[in-house]
Short mmCIF file of C-alpha atoms in Angstrom, two decimals:
data_model
loop_
_atom_site.label_atom_id
_atom_site.label_comp_id
_atom_site.label_asym_id
_atom_site.label_seq_id
_atom_site.Cartn_x
_atom_site.Cartn_y
_atom_site.Cartn_z
CA MET Z 26 91.91 110.32 102.92
CA VAL Z 27 91.40 106.74 104.16
CA THR Z 28 93.14 106.95 107.24
CA GLY Z 29 90.87 109.89 107.98
CA CYS Z 30 87.62 107.96 107.15
CA PHE Z 31 89.28 105.44 109.50
CA ARG Z 32 89.51 107.89 112.33
CA ALA Z 33 86.11 109.15 111.90
CA ALA Z 34 84.56 105.08 111.99
CA CYS Z 35 86.32 104.63 115.05
CA PHE Z 36 84.83 107.77 116.65
CA PHE Z 37 81.70 106.65 116.20
CA HIS Z 38 82.35 103.26 117.22
CA ARG Z 39 83.68 104.43 120.43
CA ASN Z 40 81.39 106.93 121.41
CA PHE Z 41 78.29 105.45 120.60
CA TYR Z 42 78.97 102.20 122.14
CA PRO Z 43 77.22 100.20 124.29
CA VAL Z 44 73.61 101.38 124.95
CA ASN Z 45 72.41 97.86 123.48
CA LYS Z 46 73.47 95.22 121.23
CA LEU Z 47 71.34 96.17 118.51
CA LYS Z 48 72.55 99.66 118.41
CA ASN Z 49 76.05 98.43 118.71
CA ILE Z 50 75.73 96.16 115.34
CA LEU Z 51 74.17 99.18 113.50
CA LEU Z 52 77.15 101.54 114.56
CA CYS Z 53 79.48 99.03 113.70
CA ALA Z 54 77.85 98.44 110.11
CA PHE Z 55 77.84 102.31 109.78
CA SER Z 56 81.57 102.36 110.56
CA ILE Z 57 82.24 99.98 108.04
CA THR Z 58 80.21 101.65 105.16
CA LEU Z 59 81.72 105.03 106.11
CA LEU Z 60 85.29 103.22 105.90
CA PHE Z 61 84.50 101.73 102.27
CA ALA Z 62 82.56 104.59 100.88
CA CYS Z 63 85.94 106.63 101.82
CA LYS Z 64 88.24 104.28 100.13
CA THR Z 65 85.91 103.94 96.70
CA SER Z 66 85.64 107.31 96.41
CA GLN Z 67 89.78 108.15 96.43
CA ILE Z 68 91.53 107.13 93.09
CA THR Z 69 94.54 105.06 93.91
CA ILE Z 70 97.64 105.77 92.49
CA LYS Z 71 100.44 102.96 92.04
CA PRO Z 72 103.39 104.34 93.96
CA ILE Z 73 106.72 105.03 91.87
CA LYS Z 74 108.95 102.30 92.68
CA VAL Z 75 112.19 102.81 90.47
CA ASP Z 76 113.93 106.07 89.38
CA SER Z 77 115.01 105.33 85.77
CA THR Z 78 115.73 108.91 84.84
CA LYS Z 79 119.43 107.95 85.29
CA ALA Z 80 119.14 106.23 82.14
CA VAL Z 81 121.48 108.01 79.45
CA ILE Z 82 120.79 108.53 75.79
CA ASN Z 83 123.69 109.39 73.26
CA PHE Z 84 122.93 112.76 72.10
CA GLN Z 85 124.01 113.75 68.69
CA GLN Z 86 126.53 116.19 68.05
CA LYS Z 87 124.94 119.36 66.18
CA LYS Z 88 126.86 120.75 63.68
CA VAL Z 89 127.07 122.00 60.41
CA TYR Z 90 129.44 119.61 58.16
CA LYS Z 91 131.48 121.19 55.60
CA PHE Z 92 132.83 119.51 52.62
CA ASN Z 93 134.33 120.71 48.91
CA ASN Z 94 136.02 123.72 50.57
CA ASP Z 95 133.05 124.74 52.16
CA GLN Z 96 131.05 124.58 48.93
CA LEU Z 97 128.80 121.61 50.02
CA LEU Z 98 126.95 121.46 53.70
CA PHE Z 99 124.98 119.23 55.78
CA SER Z 100 123.88 120.15 58.80
CA ASN Z 101 121.83 118.30 61.66
CA ASN Z 102 121.84 121.58 64.01
CA PHE Z 103 117.68 121.81 63.90
CA ALA Z 104 114.86 120.26 66.07
CA SER Z 105 114.13 116.78 65.37
CA ALA Z 106 117.26 116.46 63.49
CA ARG Z 107 119.08 112.58 63.37
CA LEU Z 108 122.58 112.42 61.97
CA ASN Z 109 125.01 110.76 63.90
CA SER Z 110 127.87 110.90 61.41
CA ILE Z 111 129.15 111.46 57.86
CA LYS Z 112 131.90 110.27 55.58
CA GLN Z 113 132.70 111.98 52.05
CA GLN Z 114 133.80 108.99 49.70
CA ASN Z 115 134.33 110.95 47.09
CA ASP Z 116 133.59 114.38 45.67
CA SER Z 117 129.66 114.00 45.22
CA THR Z 118 129.11 110.78 47.22
CA PHE Z 119 128.53 110.62 51.05
CA ASN Z 120 127.86 107.97 53.63
CA ILE Z 121 125.45 109.02 56.46
CA GLY Z 122 125.36 107.13 60.06
CA ILE Z 123 121.95 106.87 61.51
CA ALA Z 124 122.40 105.45 65.27
CA PRO Z 125 119.55 105.14 67.87
CA GLU Z 126 119.43 107.34 70.94
CA ASN Z 127 120.05 103.88 73.35
CA GLU Z 128 119.44 100.22 73.11
CA PRO Z 129 117.55 97.87 72.93
CA ILE Z 130 115.01 99.84 70.67
CA ASN Z 131 112.14 99.23 68.30
CA PRO Z 132 113.71 99.28 64.41
CA SER Z 133 112.09 102.91 63.99
CA PRO Z 134 115.39 104.41 62.57
CA TRP Z 135 114.33 108.21 62.19
CA TYR Z 136 116.33 110.50 60.47
CA ALA Z 137 116.50 114.06 58.95
CA PHE Z 138 119.11 116.63 57.87
CA LYS Z 139 119.78 119.58 55.72
CA VAL Z 140 122.00 120.02 52.51
CA TRP Z 141 122.81 122.87 50.53
CA SER Z 142 125.68 123.75 47.77
CA ALA Z 143 127.01 126.73 46.65
CA LYS Z 144 126.54 125.26 42.83
CA GLU Z 145 124.00 122.73 41.56
CA LYS Z 146 125.39 119.36 41.77
CA ASN Z 147 124.11 115.82 42.14
CA ILE Z 148 125.12 114.24 45.40
CA TYR Z 149 124.91 110.53 45.89
CA ILE Z 150 123.75 109.59 49.71
CA THR Z 151 123.81 106.19 51.54
CA LEU Z 152 122.16 105.89 54.84
CA SER Z 153 123.80 103.15 57.07
CA TYR Z 154 121.68 102.31 59.68
CA ILE Z 155 123.23 101.06 63.11
CA GLY Z 156 121.82 98.21 64.44
CA THR Z 157 118.19 98.09 62.23
CA THR Z 158 117.15 97.87 58.90
CA HIS Z 159 115.87 100.42 56.20
CA ARG Z 160 112.21 101.34 57.06
CA TYR Z 161 111.02 105.00 55.97
CA ASN Z 162 111.90 105.61 52.21
CA PRO Z 163 113.16 109.64 52.13
CA LYS Z 164 111.39 112.48 51.67
CA ALA Z 165 112.47 116.12 50.66
CA ARG Z 166 111.17 119.68 51.01
CA VAL Z 167 112.73 123.04 49.81
CA LYS Z 168 111.54 125.78 51.87
CA GLU Z 169 108.03 125.93 52.81
CA GLN Z 170 107.02 123.79 49.61
CA GLU Z 171 104.98 120.46 49.51
CA TRP Z 172 107.20 116.93 50.62
CA LYS Z 173 107.98 115.00 47.92
CA ASP Z 174 108.95 111.12 47.74
CA ILE Z 175 112.72 110.96 46.76
CA ASP Z 176 112.65 108.10 43.76
CA ASP Z 177 114.77 105.47 43.00
CA VAL Z 178 115.94 104.43 46.76
CA LYS Z 179 118.08 100.87 46.23
CA ILE Z 180 118.29 99.39 49.33
CA SER Z 181 121.02 96.99 50.06
CA ASP Z 182 120.70 92.94 50.28
CA ASN Z 183 120.66 93.01 54.06
CA LYS Z 184 118.42 95.97 54.41
CA LYS Z 185 120.88 97.98 56.32
CA GLN Z 186 121.83 100.70 53.78
CA ALA Z 187 119.47 103.02 51.60
CA SER Z 188 121.06 104.94 48.77
CA PHE Z 189 119.63 107.70 46.54
CA LYS Z 190 120.63 110.65 44.75
CA ILE Z 191 119.58 114.40 45.31
CA LYS Z 192 120.24 117.45 43.50
CA ALA Z 193 121.89 120.00 45.73
CA PHE Z 194 121.90 123.79 45.21
CA THR Z 195 122.10 126.76 47.04
CA ASP Z 196 118.47 126.45 48.79
CA THR Z 197 118.36 124.27 51.61
CA ILE Z 198 116.91 120.99 51.15
CA LEU Z 199 115.39 118.85 53.96
CA VAL Z 200 115.75 115.25 53.87
CA ALA Z 201 113.75 113.26 56.17
CA ALA Z 202 112.17 109.42 57.43
CA GLN Z 203 108.56 111.50 57.34
CA GLU Z 204 107.04 114.82 57.42
CA LEU Z 205 108.89 116.66 59.81
CA ILE Z 206 106.76 118.15 62.49
CA SER Z 207 108.73 119.41 65.45
CA THR Z 208 107.69 120.61 69.19
CA ALA Z 209 107.57 124.44 68.11
CA ASP Z 210 105.51 123.11 65.04
CA ASN Z 211 103.06 121.64 67.73
CA TYR Z 212 103.05 124.53 69.95
CA LYS Z 213 101.99 126.58 67.10
CA TRP Z 214 98.99 124.33 66.38
CA GLU Z 215 98.11 124.29 69.77
CA ASP Z 216 97.87 127.96 70.10
CA SER Z 217 95.63 127.98 66.85
CA LEU Z 218 93.27 125.76 68.59
CA ALA Z 219 93.44 127.45 71.76
CA LYS Z 220 92.14 130.73 69.65
CA LEU Z 221 88.68 128.91 69.32
CA PRO Z 222 86.10 130.31 72.06
CA PHE Z 223 85.40 126.54 73.17
CA VAL Z 224 89.07 125.54 73.46
CA LYS Z 225 91.44 126.00 76.77
CA LYS Z 226 94.79 125.31 76.89
CA GLN Z 227 96.60 124.21 80.22
CA ASN Z 228 100.15 123.34 80.92
CA ILE Z 229 99.92 120.07 82.65
CA GLY Z 230 103.87 119.64 83.33
CA HIS Z 231 107.14 119.18 82.06
CA SER Z 232 109.61 117.16 80.32
CA VAL Z 233 112.81 115.73 81.64
CA LEU Z 234 114.52 118.63 79.50
CA GLY Z 235 111.70 121.33 81.08
CA LYS Z 236 109.63 121.48 77.93
CA ALA Z 237 106.10 122.07 78.23
CA ILE Z 238 103.64 119.44 78.03
CA ASN Z 239 100.09 120.76 77.57
CA ALA Z 240 96.49 119.70 77.41
CA LEU Z 241 93.70 121.33 75.31
CA SER Z 242 90.09 120.87 76.84
CA ILE Z 243 87.45 121.28 73.71
CA GLY Z 244 83.92 121.28 74.58
CA GLU Z 245 81.55 122.61 77.53
CA ASN Z 246 80.49 119.31 79.35
CA GLY Z 247 83.15 118.74 81.80
CA ASN Z 248 81.98 115.25 83.41
CA GLN Z 249 81.24 113.59 80.02
CA LEU Z 250 84.89 112.78 78.57
CA ILE Z 251 86.77 111.98 75.71
CA VAL Z 252 90.59 111.58 76.07
CA VAL Z 253 92.92 111.69 72.77
CA LEU Z 254 96.77 111.16 73.18
CA SER Z 255 99.50 111.47 70.14
CA ARG Z 256 103.54 111.33 69.87
CA GLN Z 257 104.70 109.36 72.58
CA HIS Z 258 107.12 107.89 69.98
CA PRO Z 259 108.80 110.69 68.22
CA PRO Z 260 109.11 109.18 64.76
CA GLU Z 261 105.25 108.41 64.46
CA VAL Z 262 104.17 111.18 62.29
CA THR Z 263 101.35 109.92 60.40
CA GLY Z 264 99.42 109.01 63.80
CA TYR Z 265 99.92 112.59 64.32
CA MET Z 266 98.38 114.09 61.60
CA ALA Z 267 95.76 111.14 61.94
CA MET Z 268 95.11 112.81 65.16
CA GLN Z 269 95.06 116.61 63.65
CA GLU Z 270 92.48 115.63 61.55
CA PHE Z 271 90.45 113.75 63.97
CA ILE Z 272 90.56 116.91 66.44
CA ARG Z 273 89.90 119.48 63.35
CA THR Z 274 86.48 117.87 62.82
CA VAL Z 275 85.62 117.84 66.32
CA THR Z 276 86.31 121.76 66.43
CA SER Z 277 84.71 122.54 63.15
CA ASN Z 278 81.41 124.48 62.70
CA THR Z 279 78.96 121.54 61.45
CA LEU Z 280 75.98 121.03 63.54
CA LEU Z 281 77.50 117.64 64.57
CA ALA Z 282 80.37 118.99 66.01
CA LYS Z 283 78.57 121.94 67.54
CA ASP Z 284 76.17 119.58 69.32
CA PHE Z 285 79.19 117.10 70.31
CA ARG Z 286 80.75 120.02 72.18
CA LYS Z 287 77.59 121.21 73.86
CA ARG Z 288 77.30 117.62 75.53
CA PHE Z 289 81.02 116.41 76.23
CA GLN Z 290 84.47 117.38 76.30
CA LEU Z 291 87.30 115.99 74.89
CA LEU Z 292 90.82 116.25 76.46
CA LEU Z 293 93.70 116.39 73.91
CA ILE Z 294 97.47 116.14 75.13
CA PRO Z 295 98.99 116.01 71.32
CA VAL Z 296 102.65 115.56 72.13
CA ILE Z 297 103.63 113.45 75.25
CA ASN Z 298 107.46 113.23 74.67
CA PRO Z 299 108.53 116.49 73.15
CA ASP Z 300 111.94 115.98 74.25
CA GLY Z 301 112.27 112.88 72.01
CA VAL Z 302 110.60 114.51 69.29
CA ASP Z 303 113.15 117.44 69.13
CA GLU Z 304 116.21 115.31 69.64
CA GLY Z 305 115.18 113.03 66.47
CA ASN Z 306 114.99 109.99 68.60
CA TRP Z 307 113.91 106.48 67.24
CA ARG Z 308 111.08 106.07 69.83
CA HIS Z 309 112.07 106.81 73.46
CA SER Z 310 112.28 109.82 75.77
CA VAL Z 311 115.59 111.49 76.46
CA ALA Z 312 115.77 109.38 79.61
CA GLY Z 313 115.98 106.29 77.28
CA VAL Z 314 112.48 105.10 78.16
CA ASP Z 315 109.67 103.97 75.82
CA LEU Z 316 106.65 106.23 77.22
CA ASN Z 317 104.18 103.81 76.28
CA ARG Z 318 105.66 101.09 78.39
CA ASP Z 319 105.23 103.44 81.39
CA TRP Z 320 101.52 103.06 82.35
CA GLU Z 321 101.68 101.29 85.11
CA ASN Z 322 104.59 102.10 87.35
CA PHE Z 323 105.07 105.72 85.74
CA ILE Z 324 108.29 106.54 86.49
CA GLN Z 325 109.12 109.30 83.87
CA PRO Z 326 107.49 113.18 84.28
CA GLU Z 327 105.94 112.84 81.06
CA THR Z 328 103.72 110.21 81.72
CA GLN Z 329 103.35 111.28 85.65
CA SER Z 330 101.91 114.64 84.09
CA VAL Z 331 99.49 113.12 82.06
CA ARG Z 332 97.99 110.58 84.65
CA ASP Z 333 97.70 113.35 86.93
CA TYR Z 334 96.01 115.45 84.87
CA LEU Z 335 93.29 113.14 84.11
CA LEU Z 336 92.64 111.94 87.61
CA LYS Z 337 92.67 115.61 88.61
CA LYS Z 338 89.96 116.43 85.92
CA ILE Z 339 88.13 113.08 86.92
CA GLU Z 340 88.08 113.88 90.58
CA ASN Z 341 87.21 117.59 90.41
CA GLU Z 342 84.25 117.13 87.86
CA LYS Z 343 83.18 114.12 89.23
CA ALA Z 344 83.35 112.99 85.55
CA LYS Z 345 83.31 109.31 83.37
CA VAL Z 346 85.65 108.93 80.88
CA TYR Z 347 83.64 107.16 77.71
CA PHE Z 348 86.27 106.95 75.08
CA GLY Z 349 90.07 107.08 74.65
CA ILE Z 350 92.26 106.92 71.72
CA ASP Z 351 96.03 107.30 71.44
CA PHE Z 352 97.60 107.81 68.22
CA HIS Z 353 100.37 105.64 66.93
CA SER Z 354 102.19 104.48 63.53
CA THR Z 355 103.43 101.13 62.24
CA TYR Z 356 103.96 99.23 59.39
CA TYR Z 357 100.29 99.10 58.46
CA ASP Z 358 96.62 100.68 59.42
CA VAL Z 359 96.02 98.60 62.65
CA PHE Z 360 93.83 99.50 65.71
CA TYR Z 361 94.70 97.52 69.20
CA THR Z 362 91.91 96.92 71.43
CA ASN Z 363 91.24 96.09 74.68
CA GLU Z 364 89.81 92.60 75.22
CA ASP Z 365 86.31 92.40 77.29
CA GLN Z 366 87.16 92.40 80.95
CA PRO Z 367 83.85 90.92 82.70
CA LEU Z 368 85.54 92.09 85.99
CA ASN Z 369 86.23 95.84 85.04
CA LYS Z 370 83.18 96.90 83.23
CA THR Z 371 83.75 100.38 81.42
CA ASN Z 372 81.92 103.11 81.45
CA LEU Z 373 80.22 102.55 77.94
CA PRO Z 374 80.31 98.69 77.26
CA GLY Z 375 80.56 97.70 73.55
CA PHE Z 376 81.35 101.14 72.54
CA THR Z 377 84.53 100.40 70.47
CA VAL Z 378 83.03 97.56 68.70
CA LYS Z 379 80.11 99.94 67.30
CA TRP Z 380 82.14 102.77 66.60
CA LEU Z 381 84.66 100.45 64.56
CA ASN Z 382 81.56 98.92 62.63
CA ALA Z 383 80.23 102.06 61.71
CA PHE Z 384 83.50 103.67 61.05
CA SER Z 385 84.08 100.80 58.47
CA GLU Z 386 80.62 101.07 56.91
CA SER Z 387 81.51 104.60 55.83
CA ILE Z 388 84.23 104.29 53.74
CA PRO Z 389 84.35 102.20 50.76
CA ASN Z 390 86.79 98.83 50.80
CA PHE Z 391 87.92 99.91 54.48
CA LYS Z 392 88.06 96.71 56.70
CA PRO Z 393 89.46 97.73 59.69
CA ASN Z 394 92.81 95.25 60.89
CA ILE Z 395 91.66 94.73 64.82
CA LYS Z 396 93.85 93.28 67.15
CA PRO Z 397 92.80 92.87 70.91
CA SER Z 398 94.58 92.30 73.87
CA PRO Z 399 94.22 91.97 77.52
CA ASN Z 400 94.19 95.76 79.56
CA GLY Z 401 96.65 94.47 81.94
CA GLY Z 402 99.58 96.03 80.01
CA ASN Z 403 101.72 99.27 80.76
CA VAL Z 404 100.47 100.74 77.82
CA SER Z 405 97.96 103.92 77.72
CA LYS Z 406 94.84 101.97 76.35
CA SER Z 407 95.35 99.19 78.96
CA TRP Z 408 95.61 101.98 81.77
CA MET Z 409 92.65 104.13 80.31
CA GLY Z 410 90.70 100.89 80.32
CA ARG Z 411 91.90 99.63 83.52
CA VAL Z 412 91.71 102.58 85.77
CA LEU Z 413 89.58 105.04 83.94
CA HIS Z 414 86.99 102.29 82.71
CA ALA Z 415 87.10 103.81 79.25
CA GLU Z 416 86.40 102.32 76.10
CA ALA Z 417 90.02 102.80 74.31
CA LEU Z 418 92.45 101.81 71.74
CA THR Z 419 95.53 102.39 70.06
CA TYR Z 420 94.81 104.13 66.58
CA GLU Z 421 97.93 102.84 64.48
CA VAL Z 422 98.25 104.60 61.09
CA GLY Z 423 100.57 102.87 58.71
CA ASP Z 424 103.67 104.65 57.87
CA ASP Z 425 103.27 104.70 53.90
CA THR Z 426 99.32 105.15 54.26
CA PRO Z 427 98.30 107.77 51.64
CA ARG Z 428 97.85 111.02 53.27
CA PRO Z 429 94.39 111.62 51.74
CA LEU Z 430 93.52 108.70 53.04
CA LEU Z 431 94.84 108.77 56.66
CA LYS Z 432 93.25 112.35 56.63
CA LEU Z 433 89.64 110.78 55.35
CA LYS Z 434 89.98 108.21 58.08
CA GLY Z 435 90.63 110.48 60.61
CA LYS Z 436 87.59 112.76 59.72
CA VAL Z 437 85.19 109.77 59.72
CA ALA Z 438 86.63 108.49 62.76
CA ALA Z 439 86.02 111.50 64.48
CA GLU Z 440 82.40 111.86 63.13
CA LYS Z 441 81.28 108.36 63.67
CA MET Z 442 82.37 108.48 67.62
CA MET Z 443 80.05 111.64 68.12
CA GLU Z 444 77.26 110.62 66.19
CA LEU Z 445 77.47 107.39 68.66
CA LEU Z 446 78.16 109.29 71.44
CA LEU Z 447 75.27 111.61 71.25
CA ALA Z 448 72.79 109.04 70.27
CA GLY Z 449 73.52 107.31 73.75
CA ASP Z 450 73.16 110.36 75.43
CA LYS Z 451 69.85 111.15 74.39
#
């Protein structure tokens, strides 16, 4: 594109040269203007320097583990499972090893396994973490019942082991670090959204293992955009749940949501790391990479797919992105915002502050924990601010934030965003 503009500039300069000095000066100025106009209209993508897809993770051996003459069974042979080893210590006591996909890695020791027994029996389980300490208190579910916290979890002094009791019986019990939401579960949710007349689903790329990465566009006006991302880190389920409530609010039948969808379009990529989710990874993709540290060099196909989709959308629609949210989870609720950049103005300066203020005023006793950081880094919020010129932040939900509260916050967050954007669009 730029090369073509340069040739065009040279053509003007060469073919309309020297009638007189004034014309020559004017034509040179026109040539330079043409060149720079072409340059600024083209979105520059930093070239990929390194191929890190050669990184290798430690895949689990998926199988059913049989004990007590096949009367008691454990399994990690399902999507999002994590059980690396199991040792029987006596008739009813078991030590389960939980190891990461590769190291070094963030301390997010995800686990998920199934257990069932030919007859009702109390069993005692110890989770032994490799290279880190306990973080997630276990939850259990039978069939399609609600998830319930497992009580009386005992943590060792060095916090590298967690022990608890469950009652095994003929129905399969699913034990997990958090509510288990696999890629297949997400695809079903995407399909339910795509049935709405104002939602369009599009495949935008594939993961290392070939799983689909999909985007959903919600609303009509394709040149005023909001971007919502989620599930770059597999165990961060509470962030995903908050995102779902946010989207439910935007797609609802309220007058506010209907008005918003007429004047804006929201672009949703719900699961960026489908391989990591289904492999039960602690944090990384199957290439062994933290995808939320790949938003500068864009080495991985997952982040490349999202980047290319967004840039193409902006270019085709001559659009602006006003706000971007990337949903995550951590130990507590926190908002990681971009610091103001005087030399890199956003498309809607000050929106994040206004939104956080309106958000906090709408929930009793809620004071947002806000942590600004420069937007020159390699995480998604930084890229959205730096390249898309969007107001952007990382929306972190606590591991143990009560589920009704995280849903309330997700709902109010969406409502206040819509209200403020509509007020500014009048």
